[in-house]
mmCIF file of C-alpha atoms in Angstrom:
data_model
loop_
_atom_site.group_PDB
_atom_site.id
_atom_site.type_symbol
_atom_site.label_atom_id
_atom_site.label_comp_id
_atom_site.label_asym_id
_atom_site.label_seq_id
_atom_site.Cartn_x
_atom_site.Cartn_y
_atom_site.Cartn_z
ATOM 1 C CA UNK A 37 -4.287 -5.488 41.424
ATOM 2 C CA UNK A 38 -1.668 -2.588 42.006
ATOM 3 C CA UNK A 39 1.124 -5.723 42.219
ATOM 4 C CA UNK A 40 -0.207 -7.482 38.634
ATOM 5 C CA UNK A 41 -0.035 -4.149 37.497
ATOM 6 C CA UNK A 42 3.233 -2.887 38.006
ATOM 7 C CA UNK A 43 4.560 -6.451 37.084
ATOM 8 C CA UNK A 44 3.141 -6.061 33.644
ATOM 9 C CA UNK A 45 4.700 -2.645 33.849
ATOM 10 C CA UNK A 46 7.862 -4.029 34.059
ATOM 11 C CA UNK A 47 7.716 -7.059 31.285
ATOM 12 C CA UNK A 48 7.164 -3.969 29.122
ATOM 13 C CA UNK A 49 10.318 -1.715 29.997
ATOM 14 C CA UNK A 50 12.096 -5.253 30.076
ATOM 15 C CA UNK A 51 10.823 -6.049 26.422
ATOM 16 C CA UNK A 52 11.185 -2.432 25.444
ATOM 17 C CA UNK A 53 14.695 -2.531 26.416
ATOM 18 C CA UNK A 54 15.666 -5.569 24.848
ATOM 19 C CA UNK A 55 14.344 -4.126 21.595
ATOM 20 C CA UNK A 56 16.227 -1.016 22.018
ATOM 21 C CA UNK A 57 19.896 -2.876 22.266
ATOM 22 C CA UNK A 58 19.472 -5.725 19.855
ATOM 23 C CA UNK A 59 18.564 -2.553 17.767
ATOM 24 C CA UNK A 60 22.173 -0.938 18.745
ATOM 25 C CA UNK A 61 24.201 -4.010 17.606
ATOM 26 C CA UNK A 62 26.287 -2.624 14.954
ATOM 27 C CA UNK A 63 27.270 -5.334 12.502
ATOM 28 C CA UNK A 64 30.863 -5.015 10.555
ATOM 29 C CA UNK A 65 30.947 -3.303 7.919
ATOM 30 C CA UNK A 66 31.640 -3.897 4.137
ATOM 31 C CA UNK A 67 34.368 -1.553 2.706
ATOM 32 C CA UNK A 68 32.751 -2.030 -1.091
ATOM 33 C CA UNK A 69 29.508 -2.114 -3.053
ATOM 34 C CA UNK A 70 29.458 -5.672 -3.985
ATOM 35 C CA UNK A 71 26.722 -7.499 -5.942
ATOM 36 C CA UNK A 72 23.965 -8.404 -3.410
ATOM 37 C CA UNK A 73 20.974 -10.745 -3.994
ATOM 38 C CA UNK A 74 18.427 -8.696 -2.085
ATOM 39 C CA UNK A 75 19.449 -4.548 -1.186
ATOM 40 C CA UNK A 76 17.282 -3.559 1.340
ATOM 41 C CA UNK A 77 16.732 0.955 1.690
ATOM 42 C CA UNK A 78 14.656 2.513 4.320
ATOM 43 C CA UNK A 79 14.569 6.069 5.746
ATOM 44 C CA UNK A 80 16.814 6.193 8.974
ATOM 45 C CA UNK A 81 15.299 9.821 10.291
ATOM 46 C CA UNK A 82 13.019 8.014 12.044
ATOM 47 C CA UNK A 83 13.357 4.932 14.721
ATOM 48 C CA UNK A 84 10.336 3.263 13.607
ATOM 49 C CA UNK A 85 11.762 0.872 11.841
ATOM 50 C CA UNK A 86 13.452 -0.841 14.815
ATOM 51 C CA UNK A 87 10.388 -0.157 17.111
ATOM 52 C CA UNK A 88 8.437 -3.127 18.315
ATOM 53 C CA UNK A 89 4.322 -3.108 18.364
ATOM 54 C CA UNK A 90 2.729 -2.635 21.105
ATOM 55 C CA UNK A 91 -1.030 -2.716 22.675
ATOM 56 C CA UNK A 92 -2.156 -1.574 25.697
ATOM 57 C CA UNK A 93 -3.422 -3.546 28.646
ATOM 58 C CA UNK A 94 -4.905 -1.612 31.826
ATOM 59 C CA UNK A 95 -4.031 1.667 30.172
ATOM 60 C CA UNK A 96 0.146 0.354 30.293
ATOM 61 C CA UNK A 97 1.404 -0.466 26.688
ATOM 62 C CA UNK A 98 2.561 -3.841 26.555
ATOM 63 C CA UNK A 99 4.980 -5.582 23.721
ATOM 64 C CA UNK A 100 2.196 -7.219 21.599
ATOM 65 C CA UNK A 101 3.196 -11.029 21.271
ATOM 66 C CA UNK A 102 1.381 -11.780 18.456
ATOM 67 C CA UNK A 103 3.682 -9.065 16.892
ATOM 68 C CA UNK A 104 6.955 -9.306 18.594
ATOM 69 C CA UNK A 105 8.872 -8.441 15.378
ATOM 70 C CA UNK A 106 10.173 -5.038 14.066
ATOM 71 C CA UNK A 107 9.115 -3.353 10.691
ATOM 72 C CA UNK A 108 12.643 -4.450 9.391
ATOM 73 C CA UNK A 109 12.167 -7.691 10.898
ATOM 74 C CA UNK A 110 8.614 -8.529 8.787
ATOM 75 C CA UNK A 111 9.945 -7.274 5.441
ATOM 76 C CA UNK A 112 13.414 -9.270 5.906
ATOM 77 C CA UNK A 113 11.547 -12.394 6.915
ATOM 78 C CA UNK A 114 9.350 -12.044 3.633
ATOM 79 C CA UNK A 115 11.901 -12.052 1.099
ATOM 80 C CA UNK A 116 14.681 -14.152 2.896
ATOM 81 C CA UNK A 117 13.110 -16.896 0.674
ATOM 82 C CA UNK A 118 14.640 -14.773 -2.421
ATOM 83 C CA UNK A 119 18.499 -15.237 -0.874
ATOM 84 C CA UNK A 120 20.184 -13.149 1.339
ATOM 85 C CA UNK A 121 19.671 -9.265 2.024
ATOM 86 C CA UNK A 122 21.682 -6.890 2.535
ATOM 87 C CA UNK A 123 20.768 -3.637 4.089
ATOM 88 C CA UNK A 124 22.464 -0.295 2.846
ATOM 89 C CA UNK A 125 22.894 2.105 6.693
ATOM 90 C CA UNK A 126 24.167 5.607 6.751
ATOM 91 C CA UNK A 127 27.425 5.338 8.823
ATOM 92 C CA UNK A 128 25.891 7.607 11.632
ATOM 93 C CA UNK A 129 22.495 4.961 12.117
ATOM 94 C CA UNK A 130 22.031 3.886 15.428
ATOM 95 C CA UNK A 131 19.905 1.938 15.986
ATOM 96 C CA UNK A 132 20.986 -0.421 12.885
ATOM 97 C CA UNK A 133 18.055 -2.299 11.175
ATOM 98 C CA UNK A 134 16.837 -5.889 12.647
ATOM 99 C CA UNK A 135 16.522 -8.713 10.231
ATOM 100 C CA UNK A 136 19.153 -7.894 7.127
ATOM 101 C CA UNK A 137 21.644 -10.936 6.933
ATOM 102 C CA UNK A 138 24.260 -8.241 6.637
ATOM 103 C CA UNK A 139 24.495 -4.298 6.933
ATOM 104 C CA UNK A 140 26.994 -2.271 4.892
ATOM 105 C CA UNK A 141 27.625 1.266 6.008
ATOM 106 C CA UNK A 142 27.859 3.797 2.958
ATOM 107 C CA UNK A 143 30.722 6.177 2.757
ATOM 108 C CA UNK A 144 30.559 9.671 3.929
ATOM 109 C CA UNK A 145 30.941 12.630 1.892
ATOM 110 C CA UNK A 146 29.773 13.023 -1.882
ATOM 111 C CA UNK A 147 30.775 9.051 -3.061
ATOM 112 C CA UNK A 148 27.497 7.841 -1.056
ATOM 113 C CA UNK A 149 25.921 8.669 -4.451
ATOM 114 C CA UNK A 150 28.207 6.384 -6.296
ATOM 115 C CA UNK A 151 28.288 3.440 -4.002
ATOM 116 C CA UNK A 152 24.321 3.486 -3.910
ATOM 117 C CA UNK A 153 24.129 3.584 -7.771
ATOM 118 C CA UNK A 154 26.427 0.991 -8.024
ATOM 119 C CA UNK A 155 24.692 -1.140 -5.378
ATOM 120 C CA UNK A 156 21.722 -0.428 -6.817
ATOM 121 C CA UNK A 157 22.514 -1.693 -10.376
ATOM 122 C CA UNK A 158 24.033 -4.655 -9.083
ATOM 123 C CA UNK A 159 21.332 -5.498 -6.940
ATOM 124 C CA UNK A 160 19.045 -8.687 -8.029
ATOM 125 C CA UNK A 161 15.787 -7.565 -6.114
ATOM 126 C CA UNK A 162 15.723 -3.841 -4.344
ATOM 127 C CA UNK A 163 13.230 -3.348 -2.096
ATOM 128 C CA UNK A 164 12.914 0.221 -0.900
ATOM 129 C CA UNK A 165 10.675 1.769 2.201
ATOM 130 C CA UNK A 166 9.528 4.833 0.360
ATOM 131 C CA UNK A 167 10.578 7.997 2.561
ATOM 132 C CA UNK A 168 10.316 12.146 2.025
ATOM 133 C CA UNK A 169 13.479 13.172 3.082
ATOM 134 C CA UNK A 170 16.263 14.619 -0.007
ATOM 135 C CA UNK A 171 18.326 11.476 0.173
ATOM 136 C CA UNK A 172 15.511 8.754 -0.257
ATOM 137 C CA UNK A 173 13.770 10.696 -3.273
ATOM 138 C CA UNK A 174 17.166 10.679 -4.924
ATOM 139 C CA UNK A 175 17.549 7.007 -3.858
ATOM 140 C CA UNK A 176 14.041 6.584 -5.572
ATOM 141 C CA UNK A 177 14.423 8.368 -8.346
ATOM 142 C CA UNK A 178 18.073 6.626 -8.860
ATOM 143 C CA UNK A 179 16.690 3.116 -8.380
ATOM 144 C CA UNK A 180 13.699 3.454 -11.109
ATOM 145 C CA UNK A 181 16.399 4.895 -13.584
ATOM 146 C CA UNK A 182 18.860 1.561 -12.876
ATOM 147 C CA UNK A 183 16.889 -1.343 -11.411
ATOM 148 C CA UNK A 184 14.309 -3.253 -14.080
ATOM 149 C CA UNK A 185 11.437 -2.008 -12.746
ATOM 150 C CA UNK A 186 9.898 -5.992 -12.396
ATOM 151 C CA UNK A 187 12.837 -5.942 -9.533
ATOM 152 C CA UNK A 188 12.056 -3.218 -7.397
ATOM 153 C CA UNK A 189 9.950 -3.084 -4.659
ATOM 154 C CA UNK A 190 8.540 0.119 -2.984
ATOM 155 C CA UNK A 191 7.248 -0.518 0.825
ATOM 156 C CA UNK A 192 4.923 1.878 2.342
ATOM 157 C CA UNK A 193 6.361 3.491 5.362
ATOM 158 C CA UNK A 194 5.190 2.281 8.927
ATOM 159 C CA UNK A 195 3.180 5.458 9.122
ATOM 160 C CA UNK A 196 1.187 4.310 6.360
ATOM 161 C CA UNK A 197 1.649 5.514 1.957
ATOM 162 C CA UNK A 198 -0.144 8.577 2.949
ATOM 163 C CA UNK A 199 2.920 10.415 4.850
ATOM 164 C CA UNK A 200 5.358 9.903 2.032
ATOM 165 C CA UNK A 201 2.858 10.250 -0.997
ATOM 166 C CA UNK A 202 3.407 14.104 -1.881
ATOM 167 C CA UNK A 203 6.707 13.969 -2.141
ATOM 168 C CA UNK A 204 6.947 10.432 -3.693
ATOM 169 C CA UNK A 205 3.977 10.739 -6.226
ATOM 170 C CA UNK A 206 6.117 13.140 -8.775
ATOM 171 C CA UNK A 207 9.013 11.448 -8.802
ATOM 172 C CA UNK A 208 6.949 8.044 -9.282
ATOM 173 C CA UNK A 209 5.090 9.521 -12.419
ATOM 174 C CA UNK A 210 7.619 10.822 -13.849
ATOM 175 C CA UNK A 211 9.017 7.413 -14.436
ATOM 176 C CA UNK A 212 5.826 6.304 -15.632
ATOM 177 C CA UNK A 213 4.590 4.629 -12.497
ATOM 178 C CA UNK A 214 1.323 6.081 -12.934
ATOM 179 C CA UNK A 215 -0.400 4.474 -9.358
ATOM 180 C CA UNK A 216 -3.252 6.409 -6.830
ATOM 181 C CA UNK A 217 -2.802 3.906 -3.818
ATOM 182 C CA UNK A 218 -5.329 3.889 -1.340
ATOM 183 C CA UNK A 219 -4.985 4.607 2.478
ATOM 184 C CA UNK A 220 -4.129 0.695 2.893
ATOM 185 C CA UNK A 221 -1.499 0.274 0.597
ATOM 186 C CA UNK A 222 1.886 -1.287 1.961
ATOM 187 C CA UNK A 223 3.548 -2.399 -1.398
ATOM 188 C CA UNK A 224 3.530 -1.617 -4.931
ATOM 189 C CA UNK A 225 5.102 -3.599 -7.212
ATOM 190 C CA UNK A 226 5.412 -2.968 -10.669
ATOM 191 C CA UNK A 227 4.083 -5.494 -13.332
ATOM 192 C CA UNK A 228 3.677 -6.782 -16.885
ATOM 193 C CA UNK A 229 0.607 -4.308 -16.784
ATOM 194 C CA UNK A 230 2.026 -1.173 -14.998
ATOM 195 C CA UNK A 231 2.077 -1.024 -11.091
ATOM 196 C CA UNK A 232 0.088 -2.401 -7.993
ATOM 197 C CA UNK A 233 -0.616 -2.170 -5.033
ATOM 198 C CA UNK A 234 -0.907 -4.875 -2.425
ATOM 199 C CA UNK A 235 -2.480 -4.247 0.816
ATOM 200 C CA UNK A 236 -3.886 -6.880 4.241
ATOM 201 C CA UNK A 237 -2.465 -8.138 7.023
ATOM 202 C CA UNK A 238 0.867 -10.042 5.215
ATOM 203 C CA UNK A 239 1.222 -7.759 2.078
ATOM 204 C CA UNK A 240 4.556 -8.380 1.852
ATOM 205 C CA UNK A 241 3.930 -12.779 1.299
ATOM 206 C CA UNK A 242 0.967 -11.802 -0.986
ATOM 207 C CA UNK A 243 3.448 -10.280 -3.415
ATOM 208 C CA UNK A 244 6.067 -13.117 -3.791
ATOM 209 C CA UNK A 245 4.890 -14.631 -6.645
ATOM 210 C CA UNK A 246 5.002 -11.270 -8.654
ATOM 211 C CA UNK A 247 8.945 -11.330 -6.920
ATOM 212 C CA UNK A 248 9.525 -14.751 -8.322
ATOM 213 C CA UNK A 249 8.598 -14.102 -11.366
ATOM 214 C CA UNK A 250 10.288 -11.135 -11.773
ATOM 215 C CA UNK A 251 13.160 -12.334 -10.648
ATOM 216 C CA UNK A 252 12.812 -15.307 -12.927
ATOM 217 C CA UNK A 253 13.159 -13.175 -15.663
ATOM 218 C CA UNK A 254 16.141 -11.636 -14.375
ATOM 219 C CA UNK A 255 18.000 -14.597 -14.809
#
């Protein structure tokens, strides 16, 4: 028993570890905000994003393998259907996210405004993890001023739409997306009829038609 155990011990660290550097690849980066098919936002003052799930066995958690893919990984693999993403980093990230077909790092300084604005309003489908922190409400509040609102996509935070909501909520109404999620919520896109929220195991696949029609009309 104490062998089987500290051999599933070390499949873990093993797994754990290969998360951990594929998540400290740093792709090249892209000197310009050029038109992208898919921009892809998310918080980076947290590493949960390039975390894998895990469950424990015998009191040791082990890498789950029915859900051997990261946050980034699940929303990427949703959309890639849409065309190709591209995934906006501060130039300090590290870890860099999992799953975008290509990362651009955004300048330092003051013109990180710019260059997201202009990414933004260039962008054919935005979808952005909703986070607290100064820089993501501005990001918010930027991207329901430029994007159509039938093209961008807010994704509850791995910690669930209750960690973000109280910061988020103002900023959301005062664009006139007048939504009360519930605890489940992982998605709210914003339709004919005003927002919604979509919730379940594969939220992100439940919404694609409401994508494809959106960006139907965006053609």
């Amino acid at each position: 028993m104490a062998r089987w155990l500290a051999t599933l011990a070390l499949i873990a660290a093993v797994l754990w570890s290969y998360g951990t550097l594929r998540g400290r690849r740093r792709p090249g980066a892209s000197r310009a905000a050029k038109p992208v098919q898919i921009l892809y936002l998310r918080p980076f003052d947290t590493d949960e994003g390039v975390e894998y799930k895990t469950k424990r066995f015998g009191g040791i958690p082990v890498a789950d393998p029915d859900a051997m893919r990261t946050f980034d990984e699940e929303i990427c693999d949703a959309f890639h259907s849409f065309g190709r993403i591209t995934a906006l980093v501060p130039r300090n990230a590290d870890p860099v996210p999992i799953g975008p077909d290509k990362v651009v790092f955004t300048p330092e300084g003051d013109d990180w405004h710019v260059f997201i604005e202009t990414a933004l309003g260039q962008a054919r489908l935005v979808v952005l993890v909703l986070g607290r922190s100064a820089s993501m409400l501005w990001e918010l509040q930027t991207a329901l001023r430029v994007v159509n609102r039938a093209q961008l996509l807010l994704v509850a935070p791995p910690g669930g739409i209750q960690t973000v909501w109280g910061q988020v909520s103002p900023v959301l109404t005062a664009a006139g997306w007048n939504i009360a999620p519930t605890p489940g919520c992982r998605l709210i896109v914003h339709g004919a009829d005003g927002p919604h929220e979509f919730s379940g195991p594969t939220p992100y696949h439940d919404a694609l038609g409401a994508v494809g029609r959106a960006l139907t009309q965006g053609d």
